[in-house]
Amino acid sequence: MTNIEIIEKLDAVHTADNSELAQLISTITDNELEVLRQTAQKCAQKHFGNKVFIRGLIEISSICKNDCYYCGIRKSNKNAVRYRLSKEQILDCCEQGYKLGFRTFVMQGGEDGYFTDEIMCDIISSIKQKYPDCAVTLSLGERSRESYQRLYDAGADRYLLRHETANKEHYSKLHPQIMTLKGRKQCLLNLKEIGFQTGAGFMVGSPYQSIGTICEDLRFIEQLAPQMCGIGPFVPHKDTIFKNERSGSVRLCLVLLSVIRLMNPNILLPATTALGTVDPIGREKGILHGANVVMPNLSPSEHRKDYSLYDNKLCTGDEAAESLKTLSEKLKKIGYQIVVDRGDYKGNH
Ligand code: 5AD
């Protein structure tokens, strides 16, 4: 099959064989990528029109018990500045965000033992009480099924937990032994079963990634059928063992955004901060390749620089929630409109 035929197949039946995916991803030319891009953009527009959903990202803690080899806030990084937001600080962020037009708040953080179920449930129910028209998304890593259930019962709507890679060997090259792909997958299954709108995802160009592992990621997403999928380029962090590795490619990330859009037509797909970090117009490019979500930073400005997952992570300019207007204008220029809406998943799983 030619690459164009593979793109047509993805558009028509939303799947392809591993060999077809591998061929497309590894040999796509610039002209073919433009066809892929237009096809994915049309697919996104069919489901979402020219709307882009926004999520206000509140980074609640830079403290983490894990030691993921790629991550700047890994436990063993002695240079990382650690902070934790109080409930009041988090509610202040929501208040700012609500005024700006955010109707989803994402609380993301390292795996910080301080945020017990009791404390999280209290924060979640306070937000839901104050802003009943808003969705609460959590991104707090791996927890027990019971814990996820409690957070859901307290009112949380969505949960983001990237699988990072769907290949076992690759997973073990990115994480210490106590973290396993099996454990990660079980968490995702639990989240889905409980009823969370669930997000998986992976880094593009992480060390030891290959075309083969990427095909496994695409298949994993297809089979799990999460409501959301976050992908962005790997970016090295100076205090990690991967400090000398190269950043993931923007082009490959765009190819994969388009492929994921065609394989999962109504998935919520963000143009991520990492994409905006490695390319000044990465976010716009992401939207034009089939993404339909952006997640500006709503964290208290004095802490933003300390949630440093990778070097030069954006937290100002278009990335900052306060600059929503300029981001909105930029998206308008490419034909898109930011909407004041929870932006829920509209499919049927
Ligand atoms: N480069 C890009 N993304 C990273 N993340 C963590 N470290 C890095 C890095 N060095 C991503 C992971 C994680 C999410 C919160 O941030 O995929 O799930």
CSV table of C-alpha atoms and ligand atoms in Angstrom, one decimal:
chain,number,residue,atom,x,y,z
A,1,MET,CA,0.0,0.0,0.0
A,2,THR,CA,1.1,3.5,-0.6
A,3,ASN,CA,1.2,6.0,2.3
A,4,ILE,CA,-1.7,7.9,0.7
A,5,GLU,CA,-3.7,4.6,0.7
A,6,ILE,CA,-2.9,4.1,4.3
A,7,ILE,CA,-4.1,7.6,5.2
A,8,GLU,CA,-7.3,6.9,3.3
A,9,LYS,CA,-7.7,3.6,5.1
A,10,LEU,CA,-7.2,5.3,8.5
A,11,ASP,CA,-9.8,7.9,7.5
A,12,ALA,CA,-12.3,5.2,6.4
A,13,VAL,CA,-12.0,2.5,9.0
A,14,HIS,CA,-10.0,4.2,11.8
A,15,THR,CA,-7.4,1.4,12.0
A,16,ALA,CA,-4.5,-0.1,10.1
A,17,ASP,CA,-2.1,-3.0,10.5
A,18,ASN,CA,1.1,-2.6,12.4
A,19,SER,CA,3.1,-2.8,9.2
A,20,GLU,CA,1.0,-0.1,7.6
A,21,LEU,CA,1.4,2.2,10.7
A,22,ALA,CA,5.1,1.6,10.8
A,23,GLN,CA,5.5,2.3,7.1
A,24,LEU,CA,3.5,5.5,7.3
A,25,ILE,CA,5.2,6.9,10.4
A,26,SER,CA,8.7,6.1,9.2
A,27,THR,CA,8.5,7.0,5.5
A,28,ILE,CA,5.9,9.8,5.3
A,29,THR,CA,7.1,12.6,3.0
A,30,ASP,CA,6.2,16.3,3.5
A,31,ASN,CA,3.6,16.2,0.7
A,32,GLU,CA,2.0,13.1,2.3
A,33,LEU,CA,2.1,14.7,5.7
A,34,GLU,CA,0.1,17.6,4.3
A,35,VAL,CA,-2.5,15.1,3.1
A,36,LEU,CA,-2.5,13.4,6.5
A,37,ARG,CA,-2.8,16.8,8.3
A,38,GLN,CA,-5.8,17.9,6.2
A,39,THR,CA,-7.5,14.6,6.6
A,40,ALA,CA,-7.0,14.7,10.4
A,41,GLN,CA,-8.1,18.3,10.6
A,42,LYS,CA,-11.3,17.6,8.7
A,43,CYS,CA,-12.0,14.6,11.0
A,44,ALA,CA,-11.5,16.8,14.1
A,45,GLN,CA,-13.7,19.5,12.5
A,46,LYS,CA,-16.4,17.0,11.7
A,47,HIS,CA,-16.7,16.2,15.4
A,48,PHE,CA,-15.8,19.5,17.1
A,49,GLY,CA,-16.3,22.2,14.4
A,50,ASN,CA,-13.7,24.9,14.8
A,51,LYS,CA,-13.9,24.7,18.6
A,52,VAL,CA,-10.9,24.4,20.9
A,53,PHE,CA,-11.5,23.4,24.5
A,54,ILE,CA,-9.4,24.9,27.3
A,55,ARG,CA,-8.4,23.4,30.6
A,56,GLY,CA,-6.9,25.3,33.4
A,57,LEU,CA,-3.8,23.4,34.7
A,58,ILE,CA,-3.1,23.8,38.4
A,59,GLU,CA,0.2,22.2,39.4
A,60,ILE,CA,-0.5,21.4,43.0
A,61,SER,CA,2.7,19.8,44.1
A,62,SER,CA,6.3,19.3,42.8
A,63,ILE,CA,6.9,16.7,45.5
A,64,CYS,CA,7.1,13.1,44.1
A,65,LYS,CA,7.9,9.7,45.6
A,66,ASN,CA,8.7,8.3,42.2
A,67,ASP,CA,12.0,8.4,40.4
A,68,CYS,CA,11.1,8.3,36.7
A,69,TYR,CA,14.4,8.7,34.8
A,70,TYR,CA,13.1,11.3,32.4
A,71,CYS,CA,11.3,13.6,34.8
A,72,GLY,CA,12.8,16.8,36.4
A,73,ILE,CA,10.7,16.4,39.6
A,74,ARG,CA,11.9,12.9,40.2
A,75,LYS,CA,12.5,12.1,43.9
A,76,SER,CA,16.3,11.9,43.6
A,77,ASN,CA,16.7,15.3,42.0
A,78,LYS,CA,18.2,17.3,44.8
A,79,ASN,CA,18.2,20.5,42.8
A,80,ALA,CA,14.4,20.5,42.3
A,81,VAL,CA,12.6,23.2,44.3
A,82,ARG,CA,9.7,21.5,46.1
A,83,TYR,CA,6.4,23.2,46.8
A,84,ARG,CA,2.9,22.1,47.6
A,85,LEU,CA,-0.2,24.3,47.2
A,86,SER,CA,-2.7,24.7,50.1
A,87,LYS,CA,-6.5,24.2,49.5
A,88,GLU,CA,-6.9,28.0,49.7
A,89,GLN,CA,-4.3,28.5,47.0
A,90,ILE,CA,-5.9,25.9,44.8
A,91,LEU,CA,-9.3,27.5,45.2
A,92,ASP,CA,-7.8,30.9,44.4
A,93,CYS,CA,-6.5,29.4,41.1
A,94,CYS,CA,-10.0,28.2,40.3
A,95,GLU,CA,-11.4,31.6,41.0
A,96,GLN,CA,-9.0,33.3,38.7
A,97,GLY,CA,-9.6,30.6,36.1
A,98,TYR,CA,-13.4,30.8,36.3
A,99,LYS,CA,-13.2,34.5,35.6
A,100,LEU,CA,-11.1,33.9,32.6
A,101,GLY,CA,-13.6,31.4,31.2
A,102,PHE,CA,-12.2,28.1,32.3
A,103,ARG,CA,-14.8,25.4,33.0
A,104,THR,CA,-12.3,22.5,33.6
A,105,PHE,CA,-9.7,22.6,36.3
A,106,VAL,CA,-6.9,20.0,36.1
A,107,MET,CA,-5.1,19.4,39.3
A,108,GLN,CA,-1.8,17.8,38.5
A,109,GLY,CA,1.1,16.9,40.7
A,110,GLY,CA,3.8,14.5,41.6
A,111,GLU,CA,2.9,11.5,43.7
A,112,ASP,CA,2.9,13.5,47.0
A,113,GLY,CA,1.7,11.5,50.0
A,114,TYR,CA,0.4,14.6,51.6
A,115,PHE,CA,-2.6,14.5,49.2
A,116,THR,CA,-4.4,11.7,50.9
A,117,ASP,CA,-7.9,10.7,49.8
A,118,GLU,CA,-9.4,12.7,52.6
A,119,ILE,CA,-7.6,15.9,51.7
A,120,MET,CA,-8.2,15.5,47.9
A,121,CYS,CA,-11.9,14.7,48.4
A,122,ASP,CA,-12.3,17.8,50.5
A,123,ILE,CA,-10.7,19.9,47.8
A,124,ILE,CA,-12.7,18.3,45.0
A,125,SER,CA,-16.0,18.7,46.7
A,126,SER,CA,-15.2,22.3,47.6
A,127,ILE,CA,-14.5,23.1,43.9
A,128,LYS,CA,-17.6,21.3,42.7
A,129,GLN,CA,-19.7,23.1,45.3
A,130,LYS,CA,-18.4,26.5,44.3
A,131,TYR,CA,-18.4,25.7,40.5
A,132,PRO,CA,-21.1,23.2,39.8
A,133,ASP,CA,-20.8,23.9,36.1
A,134,CYS,CA,-17.1,23.0,36.0
A,135,ALA,CA,-15.4,19.7,35.4
A,136,VAL,CA,-12.6,18.5,37.7
A,137,THR,CA,-9.7,16.6,36.2
A,138,LEU,CA,-7.1,14.9,38.3
A,139,SER,CA,-3.5,13.9,37.3
A,140,LEU,CA,-2.0,12.6,40.4
A,141,GLY,CA,-0.4,9.4,39.3
A,142,GLU,CA,-1.0,5.8,40.4
A,143,ARG,CA,-3.3,5.2,43.3
A,144,SER,CA,-5.3,2.2,44.5
A,145,ARG,CA,-8.7,1.4,43.0
A,146,GLU,CA,-10.4,2.3,46.2
A,147,SER,CA,-8.7,5.7,46.2
A,148,TYR,CA,-9.8,6.4,42.6
A,149,GLN,CA,-13.3,5.4,43.6
A,150,ARG,CA,-13.3,7.8,46.5
A,151,LEU,CA,-12.0,10.7,44.3
A,152,TYR,CA,-14.7,9.9,41.8
A,153,ASP,CA,-17.4,9.8,44.4
A,154,ALA,CA,-16.2,13.1,45.7
A,155,GLY,CA,-17.0,14.6,42.3
A,156,ALA,CA,-13.9,14.3,40.1
A,157,ASP,CA,-14.9,13.8,36.5
A,158,ARG,CA,-11.7,12.9,34.6
A,159,TYR,CA,-8.2,11.5,35.3
A,160,LEU,CA,-5.1,11.8,33.2
A,161,LEU,CA,-2.5,9.1,33.6
A,162,ARG,CA,-0.1,8.7,30.7
A,163,HIS,CA,0.9,5.1,30.1
A,164,GLU,CA,4.3,6.6,28.8
A,165,THR,CA,5.0,3.5,26.6
A,166,ALA,CA,3.1,0.4,25.9
A,167,ASN,CA,6.2,-1.7,25.6
A,168,LYS,CA,7.3,-3.6,28.7
A,169,GLU,CA,11.1,-3.4,28.0
A,170,HIS,CA,10.9,0.2,27.0
A,171,TYR,CA,8.9,1.0,30.2
A,172,SER,CA,11.6,-0.5,32.3
A,173,LYS,CA,14.2,1.7,30.6
A,174,LEU,CA,12.3,4.8,31.6
A,175,HIS,CA,11.3,3.8,35.1
A,176,PRO,CA,12.8,2.2,38.2
A,177,GLN,CA,11.9,-1.5,38.8
A,178,ILE,CA,9.2,-0.8,41.3
A,179,MET,CA,7.1,0.8,38.6
A,180,THR,CA,5.6,-1.6,36.1
A,181,LEU,CA,3.7,-1.3,32.9
A,182,LYS,CA,1.3,-3.8,34.2
A,183,GLY,CA,0.6,-1.7,37.2
A,184,ARG,CA,0.1,1.4,35.1
A,185,LYS,CA,-2.3,-0.4,32.7
A,186,GLN,CA,-4.3,-1.7,35.7
A,187,CYS,CA,-4.7,1.8,37.0
A,188,LEU,CA,-6.0,2.9,33.6
A,189,LEU,CA,-8.5,0.0,33.5
A,190,ASN,CA,-9.6,0.8,37.0
A,191,LEU,CA,-10.1,4.5,36.2
A,192,LYS,CA,-12.2,3.6,33.1
A,193,GLU,CA,-14.3,1.1,34.9
A,194,ILE,CA,-15.0,3.5,37.8
A,195,GLY,CA,-16.4,5.9,35.2
A,196,PHE,CA,-13.7,8.6,34.9
A,197,GLN,CA,-13.2,10.1,31.5
A,198,THR,CA,-9.7,8.8,31.3
A,199,GLY,CA,-6.6,10.0,29.5
A,200,ALA,CA,-3.6,7.9,28.5
A,201,GLY,CA,-0.6,9.1,26.5
A,202,PHE,CA,3.1,9.0,25.9
A,203,MET,CA,6.1,11.0,25.1
A,204,VAL,CA,7.3,11.2,21.5
A,205,GLY,CA,11.0,10.6,21.1
A,206,SER,CA,11.7,9.3,24.6
A,207,PRO,CA,15.0,7.5,24.9
A,208,TYR,CA,14.9,3.9,23.5
A,209,GLN,CA,11.6,4.6,21.7
A,210,SER,CA,11.3,2.9,18.3
A,211,ILE,CA,8.8,2.8,15.5
A,212,GLY,CA,7.8,-0.6,16.9
A,213,THR,CA,7.1,0.8,20.4
A,214,ILE,CA,5.1,3.7,18.9
A,215,CYS,CA,3.0,1.2,17.0
A,216,GLU,CA,2.4,-0.6,20.3
A,217,ASP,CA,1.3,2.8,21.8
A,218,LEU,CA,-1.1,3.4,19.0
A,219,ARG,CA,-2.6,-0.1,19.4
A,220,PHE,CA,-2.8,0.4,23.1
A,221,ILE,CA,-4.8,3.6,22.7
A,222,GLU,CA,-7.0,1.9,20.1
A,223,GLN,CA,-7.8,-1.0,22.5
A,224,LEU,CA,-8.1,1.0,25.8
A,225,ALA,CA,-10.2,3.6,23.9
A,226,PRO,CA,-9.5,6.4,26.4
A,227,GLN,CA,-11.5,9.6,26.2
A,228,MET,CA,-8.3,11.6,26.1
A,229,CYS,CA,-4.8,11.2,24.9
A,230,GLY,CA,-1.8,13.4,25.7
A,231,ILE,CA,1.3,13.3,23.6
A,232,GLY,CA,4.2,15.7,23.4
A,233,PRO,CA,7.8,15.5,22.6
A,234,PHE,CA,10.3,14.2,25.2
A,235,VAL,CA,12.5,17.1,26.3
A,236,PRO,CA,15.6,16.4,28.4
A,237,HIS,CA,16.0,17.8,31.9
A,238,LYS,CA,19.5,18.8,33.0
A,239,ASP,CA,19.2,17.0,36.4
A,240,THR,CA,18.3,13.6,34.9
A,241,ILE,CA,20.3,10.7,33.5
A,242,PHE,CA,18.7,11.6,30.1
A,243,LYS,CA,20.2,15.1,30.2
A,244,ASN,CA,22.3,14.5,27.1
A,245,GLU,CA,19.5,12.9,25.0
A,246,ARG,CA,17.9,14.7,22.1
A,247,SER,CA,14.4,16.2,22.3
A,248,GLY,CA,11.7,14.4,20.4
A,249,SER,CA,10.8,15.6,16.9
A,250,VAL,CA,8.0,18.1,16.4
A,251,ARG,CA,7.3,16.6,13.0
A,252,LEU,CA,6.9,13.0,14.4
A,253,CYS,CA,4.7,14.4,17.1
A,254,LEU,CA,2.5,16.1,14.5
A,255,VAL,CA,2.3,12.9,12.4
A,256,LEU,CA,1.2,11.0,15.5
A,257,LEU,CA,-1.4,13.6,16.5
A,258,SER,CA,-2.9,13.2,13.1
A,259,VAL,CA,-2.8,9.4,13.2
A,260,ILE,CA,-4.3,9.3,16.7
A,261,ARG,CA,-7.1,11.7,15.5
A,262,LEU,CA,-7.9,9.4,12.6
A,263,MET,CA,-7.8,6.2,14.7
A,264,ASN,CA,-9.9,7.8,17.4
A,265,PRO,CA,-12.1,10.4,15.7
A,266,ASN,CA,-13.8,11.9,18.8
A,267,ILE,CA,-10.9,11.6,21.3
A,268,LEU,CA,-10.0,14.8,23.2
A,269,LEU,CA,-6.5,15.5,22.0
A,270,PRO,CA,-4.4,18.3,23.5
A,271,ALA,CA,-1.7,20.4,21.8
A,272,THR,CA,0.6,20.0,24.8
A,273,THR,CA,2.9,22.4,26.6
A,274,ALA,CA,5.9,20.3,25.5
A,275,LEU,CA,4.9,20.8,21.9
A,276,GLY,CA,4.7,24.5,22.5
A,277,THR,CA,8.1,24.4,24.3
A,278,VAL,CA,10.1,22.9,21.5
A,279,ASP,CA,8.4,24.9,18.8
A,280,PRO,CA,7.2,28.5,19.2
A,281,ILE,CA,4.1,27.8,17.1
A,282,GLY,CA,3.8,24.1,18.2
A,283,ARG,CA,0.4,24.6,19.7
A,284,GLU,CA,-1.1,26.1,16.6
A,285,LYS,CA,0.5,23.3,14.5
A,286,GLY,CA,-1.0,20.7,16.9
A,287,ILE,CA,-4.5,22.1,16.4
A,288,LEU,CA,-4.0,22.2,12.6
A,289,HIS,CA,-3.0,18.5,12.8
A,290,GLY,CA,-6.1,17.4,14.6
A,291,ALA,CA,-5.7,18.4,18.2
A,292,ASN,CA,-8.7,20.1,19.9
A,293,VAL,CA,-7.6,21.0,23.4
A,294,VAL,CA,-5.1,23.4,25.0
A,295,MET,CA,-4.2,23.5,28.7
A,296,PRO,CA,-2.9,26.9,29.8
A,297,ASN,CA,-1.1,27.2,33.2
A,298,LEU,CA,-3.3,28.4,36.1
A,299,SER,CA,-0.7,27.7,38.8
A,300,PRO,CA,0.3,30.6,41.2
A,301,SER,CA,2.9,32.4,39.1
A,302,GLU,CA,5.6,32.2,41.9
A,303,HIS,CA,5.6,28.4,41.7
A,304,ARG,CA,5.3,27.8,38.0
A,305,LYS,CA,9.1,27.7,37.4
A,306,ASP,CA,9.4,25.0,40.0
A,307,TYR,CA,7.1,22.5,38.3
A,308,SER,CA,10.0,21.7,36.0
A,309,LEU,CA,9.4,18.4,34.3
A,310,TYR,CA,11.9,19.3,31.6
A,311,ASP,CA,14.2,22.1,30.7
A,312,ASN,CA,12.7,25.4,29.5
A,313,LYS,CA,9.1,24.2,30.2
A,314,LEU,CA,6.9,27.1,29.1
A,315,CYS,CA,4.8,28.7,31.8
A,316,THR,CA,4.6,32.3,30.5
A,317,GLY,CA,3.4,33.9,27.3
A,318,ASP,CA,0.6,31.9,25.6
A,319,GLU,CA,1.1,29.2,28.1
A,320,ALA,CA,-0.2,31.3,30.9
A,321,ALA,CA,-3.9,31.3,31.7
A,322,GLU,CA,-3.8,35.1,32.1
A,323,SER,CA,-2.8,35.4,28.5
A,324,LEU,CA,-5.8,33.5,27.2
A,325,LYS,CA,-6.7,36.5,25.1
A,326,THR,CA,-3.5,36.4,23.1
A,327,LEU,CA,-3.8,32.6,22.7
A,328,SER,CA,-7.4,33.1,21.6
A,329,GLU,CA,-6.3,35.6,19.0
A,330,LYS,CA,-3.6,33.3,17.7
A,331,LEU,CA,-6.1,30.5,17.3
A,332,LYS,CA,-8.6,32.8,15.7
A,333,LYS,CA,-6.0,33.6,13.0
A,334,ILE,CA,-5.9,29.9,12.1
A,335,GLY,CA,-9.7,29.7,12.1
A,336,TYR,CA,-10.4,28.3,15.6
A,337,GLN,CA,-12.4,29.5,18.5
A,338,ILE,CA,-11.8,28.9,22.2
A,339,VAL,CA,-15.0,28.0,23.9
A,340,VAL,CA,-16.3,28.5,27.5
A,341,ASP,CA,-17.4,25.0,28.0
A,342,ARG,CA,-16.6,21.9,30.1
A,343,GLY,CA,-15.7,20.2,26.9
A,344,ASP,CA,-16.8,16.7,27.8
A,345,TYR,CA,-16.1,13.6,25.8
A,346,LYS,CA,-19.1,13.1,23.4
A,347,GLY,CA,-18.5,9.5,22.3
A,348,ASN,CA,-20.2,6.5,23.8
A,349,HIS,CA,-17.7,4.8,26.0
B,1,5AD,N1,9.8,15.5,28.6
B,1,5AD,C1,8.6,15.5,28.1
B,1,5AD,N2,7.5,15.2,28.9
B,1,5AD,C2,7.8,14.8,30.2
B,1,5AD,N3,7.0,14.4,31.1
B,1,5AD,C3,7.7,14.1,32.2
B,1,5AD,N4,9.0,14.4,32.0
B,1,5AD,C4,9.1,14.8,30.7
B,1,5AD,C5,10.1,15.2,29.8
B,1,5AD,N5,11.4,15.2,30.3
B,1,5AD,C6,5.5,14.1,30.9
B,1,5AD,C7,5.2,12.7,31.2
B,1,5AD,C8,4.2,12.8,32.4
B,1,5AD,C9,3.6,14.2,32.2
B,1,5AD,C10,3.0,14.8,33.4
B,1,5AD,O1,4.8,14.9,31.8
B,1,5AD,O2,4.6,12.0,30.1
B,1,5AD,O3,3.2,11.8,32.3
